[in-house]
PDB file of C-alpha atoms in Angstrom:
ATOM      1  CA  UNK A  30      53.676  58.604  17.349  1.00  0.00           C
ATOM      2  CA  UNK A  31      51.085  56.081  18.586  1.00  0.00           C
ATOM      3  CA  UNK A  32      51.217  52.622  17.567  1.00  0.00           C
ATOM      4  CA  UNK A  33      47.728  51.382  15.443  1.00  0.00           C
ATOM      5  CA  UNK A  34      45.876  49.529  17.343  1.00  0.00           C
ATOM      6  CA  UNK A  35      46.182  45.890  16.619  1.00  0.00           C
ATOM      7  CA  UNK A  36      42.897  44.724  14.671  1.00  0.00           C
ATOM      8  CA  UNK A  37      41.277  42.113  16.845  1.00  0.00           C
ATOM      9  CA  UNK A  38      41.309  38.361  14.821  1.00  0.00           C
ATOM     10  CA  UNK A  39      37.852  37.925  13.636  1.00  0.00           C
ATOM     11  CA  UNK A  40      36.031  35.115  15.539  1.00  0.00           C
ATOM     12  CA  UNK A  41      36.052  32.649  13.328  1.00  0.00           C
ATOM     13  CA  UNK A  42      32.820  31.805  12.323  1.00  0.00           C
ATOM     14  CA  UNK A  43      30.177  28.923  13.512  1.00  0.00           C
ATOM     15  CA  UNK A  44      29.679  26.266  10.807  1.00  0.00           C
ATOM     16  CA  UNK A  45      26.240  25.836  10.162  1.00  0.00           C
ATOM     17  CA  UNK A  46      24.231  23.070  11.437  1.00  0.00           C
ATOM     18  CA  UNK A  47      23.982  20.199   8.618  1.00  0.00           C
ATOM     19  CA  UNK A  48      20.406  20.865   6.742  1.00  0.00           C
ATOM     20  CA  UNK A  49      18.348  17.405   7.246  1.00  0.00           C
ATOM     21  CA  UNK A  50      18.407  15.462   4.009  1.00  0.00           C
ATOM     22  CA  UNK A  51      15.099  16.932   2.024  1.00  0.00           C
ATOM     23  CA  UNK A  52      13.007  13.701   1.727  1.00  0.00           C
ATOM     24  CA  UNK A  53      13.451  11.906  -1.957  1.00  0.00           C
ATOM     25  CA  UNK A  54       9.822  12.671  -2.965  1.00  0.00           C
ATOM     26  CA  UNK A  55       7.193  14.993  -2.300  1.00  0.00           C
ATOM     27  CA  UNK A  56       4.325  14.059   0.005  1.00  0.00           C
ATOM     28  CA  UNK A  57       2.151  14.515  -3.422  1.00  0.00           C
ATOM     29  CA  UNK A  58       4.227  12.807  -5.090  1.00  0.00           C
ATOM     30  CA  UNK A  59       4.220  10.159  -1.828  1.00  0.00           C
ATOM     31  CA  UNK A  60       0.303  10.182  -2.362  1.00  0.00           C
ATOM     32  CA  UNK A  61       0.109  10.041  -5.751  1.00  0.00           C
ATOM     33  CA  UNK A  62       2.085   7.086  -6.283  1.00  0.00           C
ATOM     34  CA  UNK A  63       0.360   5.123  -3.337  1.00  0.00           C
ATOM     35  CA  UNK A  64      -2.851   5.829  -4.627  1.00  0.00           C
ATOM     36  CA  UNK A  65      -2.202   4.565  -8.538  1.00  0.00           C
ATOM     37  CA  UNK A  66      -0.847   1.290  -6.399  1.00  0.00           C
ATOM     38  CA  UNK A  67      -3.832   0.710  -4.307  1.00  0.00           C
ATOM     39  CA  UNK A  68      -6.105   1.415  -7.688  1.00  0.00           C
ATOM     40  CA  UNK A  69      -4.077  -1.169  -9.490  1.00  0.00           C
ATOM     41  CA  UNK A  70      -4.057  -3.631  -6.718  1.00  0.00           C
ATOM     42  CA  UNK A  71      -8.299  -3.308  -6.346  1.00  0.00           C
ATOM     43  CA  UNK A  72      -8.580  -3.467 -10.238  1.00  0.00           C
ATOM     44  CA  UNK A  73      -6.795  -6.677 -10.057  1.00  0.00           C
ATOM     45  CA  UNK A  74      -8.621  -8.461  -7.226  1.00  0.00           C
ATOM     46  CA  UNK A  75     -12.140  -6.903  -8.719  1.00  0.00           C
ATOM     47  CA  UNK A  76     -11.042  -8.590 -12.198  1.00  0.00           C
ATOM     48  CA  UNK A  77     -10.105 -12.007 -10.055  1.00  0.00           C
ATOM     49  CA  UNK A  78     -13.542 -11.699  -8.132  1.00  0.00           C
ATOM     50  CA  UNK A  79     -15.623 -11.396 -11.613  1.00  0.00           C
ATOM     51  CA  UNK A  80     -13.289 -14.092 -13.210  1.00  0.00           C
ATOM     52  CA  UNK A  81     -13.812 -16.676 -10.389  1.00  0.00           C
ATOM     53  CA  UNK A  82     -17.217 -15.875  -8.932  1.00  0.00           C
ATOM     54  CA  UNK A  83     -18.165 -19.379  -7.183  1.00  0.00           C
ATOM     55  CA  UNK A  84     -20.860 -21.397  -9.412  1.00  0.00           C
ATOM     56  CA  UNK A  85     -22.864 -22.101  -6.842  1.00  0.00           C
ATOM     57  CA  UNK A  86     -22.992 -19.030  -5.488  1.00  0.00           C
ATOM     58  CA  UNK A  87     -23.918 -17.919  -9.194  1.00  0.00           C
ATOM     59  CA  UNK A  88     -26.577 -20.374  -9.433  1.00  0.00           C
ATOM     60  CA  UNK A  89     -28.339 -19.747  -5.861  1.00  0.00           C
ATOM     61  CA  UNK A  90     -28.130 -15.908  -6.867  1.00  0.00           C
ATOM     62  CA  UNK A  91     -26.023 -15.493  -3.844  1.00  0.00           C
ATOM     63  CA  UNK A  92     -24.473 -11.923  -3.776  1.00  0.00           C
ATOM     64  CA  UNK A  93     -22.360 -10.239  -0.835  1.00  0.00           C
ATOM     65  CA  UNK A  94     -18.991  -8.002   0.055  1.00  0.00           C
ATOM     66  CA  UNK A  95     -16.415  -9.767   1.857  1.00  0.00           C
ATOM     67  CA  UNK A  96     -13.723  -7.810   3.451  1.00  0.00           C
ATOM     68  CA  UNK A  97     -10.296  -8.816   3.918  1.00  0.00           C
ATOM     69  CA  UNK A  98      -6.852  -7.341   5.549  1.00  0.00           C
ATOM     70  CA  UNK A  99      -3.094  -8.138   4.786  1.00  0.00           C
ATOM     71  CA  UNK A 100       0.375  -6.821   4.834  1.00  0.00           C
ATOM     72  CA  UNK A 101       2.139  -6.036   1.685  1.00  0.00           C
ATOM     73  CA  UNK A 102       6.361  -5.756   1.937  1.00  0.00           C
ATOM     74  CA  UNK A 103       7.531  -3.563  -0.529  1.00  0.00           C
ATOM     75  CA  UNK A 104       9.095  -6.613  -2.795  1.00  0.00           C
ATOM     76  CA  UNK A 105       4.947  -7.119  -3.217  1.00  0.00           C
ATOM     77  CA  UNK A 106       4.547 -10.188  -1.151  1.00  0.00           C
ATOM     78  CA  UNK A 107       1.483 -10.442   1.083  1.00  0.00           C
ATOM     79  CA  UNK A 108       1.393 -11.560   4.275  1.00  0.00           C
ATOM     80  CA  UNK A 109      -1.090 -11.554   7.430  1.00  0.00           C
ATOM     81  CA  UNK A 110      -4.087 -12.645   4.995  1.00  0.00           C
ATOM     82  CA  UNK A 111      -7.466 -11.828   7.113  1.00  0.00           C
ATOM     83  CA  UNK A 112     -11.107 -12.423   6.621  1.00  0.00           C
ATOM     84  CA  UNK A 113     -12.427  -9.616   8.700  1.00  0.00           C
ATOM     85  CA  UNK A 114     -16.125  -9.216   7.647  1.00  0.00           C
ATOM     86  CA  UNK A 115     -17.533 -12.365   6.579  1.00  0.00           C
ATOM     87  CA  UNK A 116     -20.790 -11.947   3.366  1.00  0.00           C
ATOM     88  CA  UNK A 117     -22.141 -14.239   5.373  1.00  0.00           C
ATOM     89  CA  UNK A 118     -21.607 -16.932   2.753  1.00  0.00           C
ATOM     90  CA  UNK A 119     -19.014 -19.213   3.054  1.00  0.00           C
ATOM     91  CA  UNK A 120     -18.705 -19.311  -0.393  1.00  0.00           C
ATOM     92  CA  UNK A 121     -17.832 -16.146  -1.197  1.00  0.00           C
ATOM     93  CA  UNK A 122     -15.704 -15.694   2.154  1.00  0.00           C
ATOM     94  CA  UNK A 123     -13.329 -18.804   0.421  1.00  0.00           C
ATOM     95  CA  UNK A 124     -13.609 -17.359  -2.845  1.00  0.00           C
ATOM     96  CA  UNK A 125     -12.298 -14.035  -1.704  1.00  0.00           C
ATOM     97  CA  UNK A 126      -8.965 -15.355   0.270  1.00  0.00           C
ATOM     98  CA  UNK A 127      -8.577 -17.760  -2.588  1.00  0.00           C
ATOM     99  CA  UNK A 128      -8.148 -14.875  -5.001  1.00  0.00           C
ATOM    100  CA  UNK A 129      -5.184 -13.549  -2.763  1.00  0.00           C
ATOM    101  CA  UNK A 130      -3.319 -17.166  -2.222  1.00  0.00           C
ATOM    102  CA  UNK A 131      -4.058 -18.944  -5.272  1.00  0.00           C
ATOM    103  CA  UNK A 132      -4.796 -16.582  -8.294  1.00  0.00           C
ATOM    104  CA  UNK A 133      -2.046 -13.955  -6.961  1.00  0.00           C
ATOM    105  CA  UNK A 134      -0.031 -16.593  -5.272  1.00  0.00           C
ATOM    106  CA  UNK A 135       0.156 -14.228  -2.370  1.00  0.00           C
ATOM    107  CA  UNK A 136       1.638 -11.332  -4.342  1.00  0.00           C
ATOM    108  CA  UNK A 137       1.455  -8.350  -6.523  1.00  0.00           C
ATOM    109  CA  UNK A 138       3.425  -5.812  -7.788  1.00  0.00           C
ATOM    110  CA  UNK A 139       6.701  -4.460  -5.632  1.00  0.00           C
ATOM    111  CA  UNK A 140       6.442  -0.898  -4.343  1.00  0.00           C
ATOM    112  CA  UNK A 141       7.217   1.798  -6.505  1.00  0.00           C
ATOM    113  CA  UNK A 142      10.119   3.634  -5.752  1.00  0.00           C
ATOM    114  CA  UNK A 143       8.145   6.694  -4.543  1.00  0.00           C
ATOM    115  CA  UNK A 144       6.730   4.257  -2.195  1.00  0.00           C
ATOM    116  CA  UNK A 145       9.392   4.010   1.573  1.00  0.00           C
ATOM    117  CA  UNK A 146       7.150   2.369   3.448  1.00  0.00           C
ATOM    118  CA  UNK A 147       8.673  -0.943   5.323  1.00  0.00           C
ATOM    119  CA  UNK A 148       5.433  -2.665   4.813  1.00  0.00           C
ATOM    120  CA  UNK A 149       1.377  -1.423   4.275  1.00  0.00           C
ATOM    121  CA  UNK A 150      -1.206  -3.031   5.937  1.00  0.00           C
ATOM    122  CA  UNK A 151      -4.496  -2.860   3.520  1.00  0.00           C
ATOM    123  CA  UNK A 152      -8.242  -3.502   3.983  1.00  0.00           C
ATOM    124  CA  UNK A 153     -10.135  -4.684   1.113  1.00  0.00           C
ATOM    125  CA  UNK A 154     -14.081  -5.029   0.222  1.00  0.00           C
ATOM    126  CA  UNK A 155     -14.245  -7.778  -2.371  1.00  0.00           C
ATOM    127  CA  UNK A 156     -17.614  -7.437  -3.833  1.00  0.00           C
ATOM    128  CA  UNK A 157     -19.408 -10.140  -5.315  1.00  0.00           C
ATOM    129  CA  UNK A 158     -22.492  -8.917  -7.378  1.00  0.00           C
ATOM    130  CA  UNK A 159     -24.580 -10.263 -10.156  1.00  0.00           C
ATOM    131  CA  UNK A 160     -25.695  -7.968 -13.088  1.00  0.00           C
TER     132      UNK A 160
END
């Protein structure tokens, strides 16, 4: 009588690849928390433009929209403060950087933890108007 056939050993089989990490938060959720941020950060230099709207610049009826740049690290300092579009009144241009290094001492709020980046660069119209 024939012997059985030995079963071949089944090949043992390849370990899957290693998934990539999903990321921590969903791009929405990425968006959505970058978005309150930057709407917090412009409410707060609006209510220091309105608060500290030059004198002179009140009295003369002088209006204009400055805008400036900087770099914010994710522990909320700013760095890299910019004038890059003058009103075209020198007041309001030194009123505008003077909200950023004196009334916010250079910094806001640190990056919520939805928020990875390593640092944001951000470009801001500061709008000085009279009602």
């Amino acid at each position: 009588e024939p012997k059985p056939e030995p079963k071949p050993e089944p090949k043992p089989e390849p370990k899957p690849e290693p998934k990539p990490e999903p990321p921590l938060y969903s791009a929405a959720q990425v968006a959505s928390a970058e978005q309150q941020y930057l709407s917090a950060l412009r409410d707060e230099i609006v209510m220091h433009a309105q608060n500290t709207y030059p004198r002179r610049a009140k009295r003369r009826n002088i209006e204009g929209i400055v805008t400036i740049e900087f770099t914010l690290l994710p522990n909320g300092n700013i760095t890299q403060l910019t004038l890059i579009k003058s009103s075209g009144q020198r007041l309001l241009d030194q009123a505008a950087i003077s909200i950023i290094q004196e009334r916010m001492n250079n910094h806001f709020l640190k990056f919520p933890k939805e928020i990875e980046r390593s640092n944001w660069k951000i470009k801001v119209p500061v709008n000085y108007q009279l009602n």
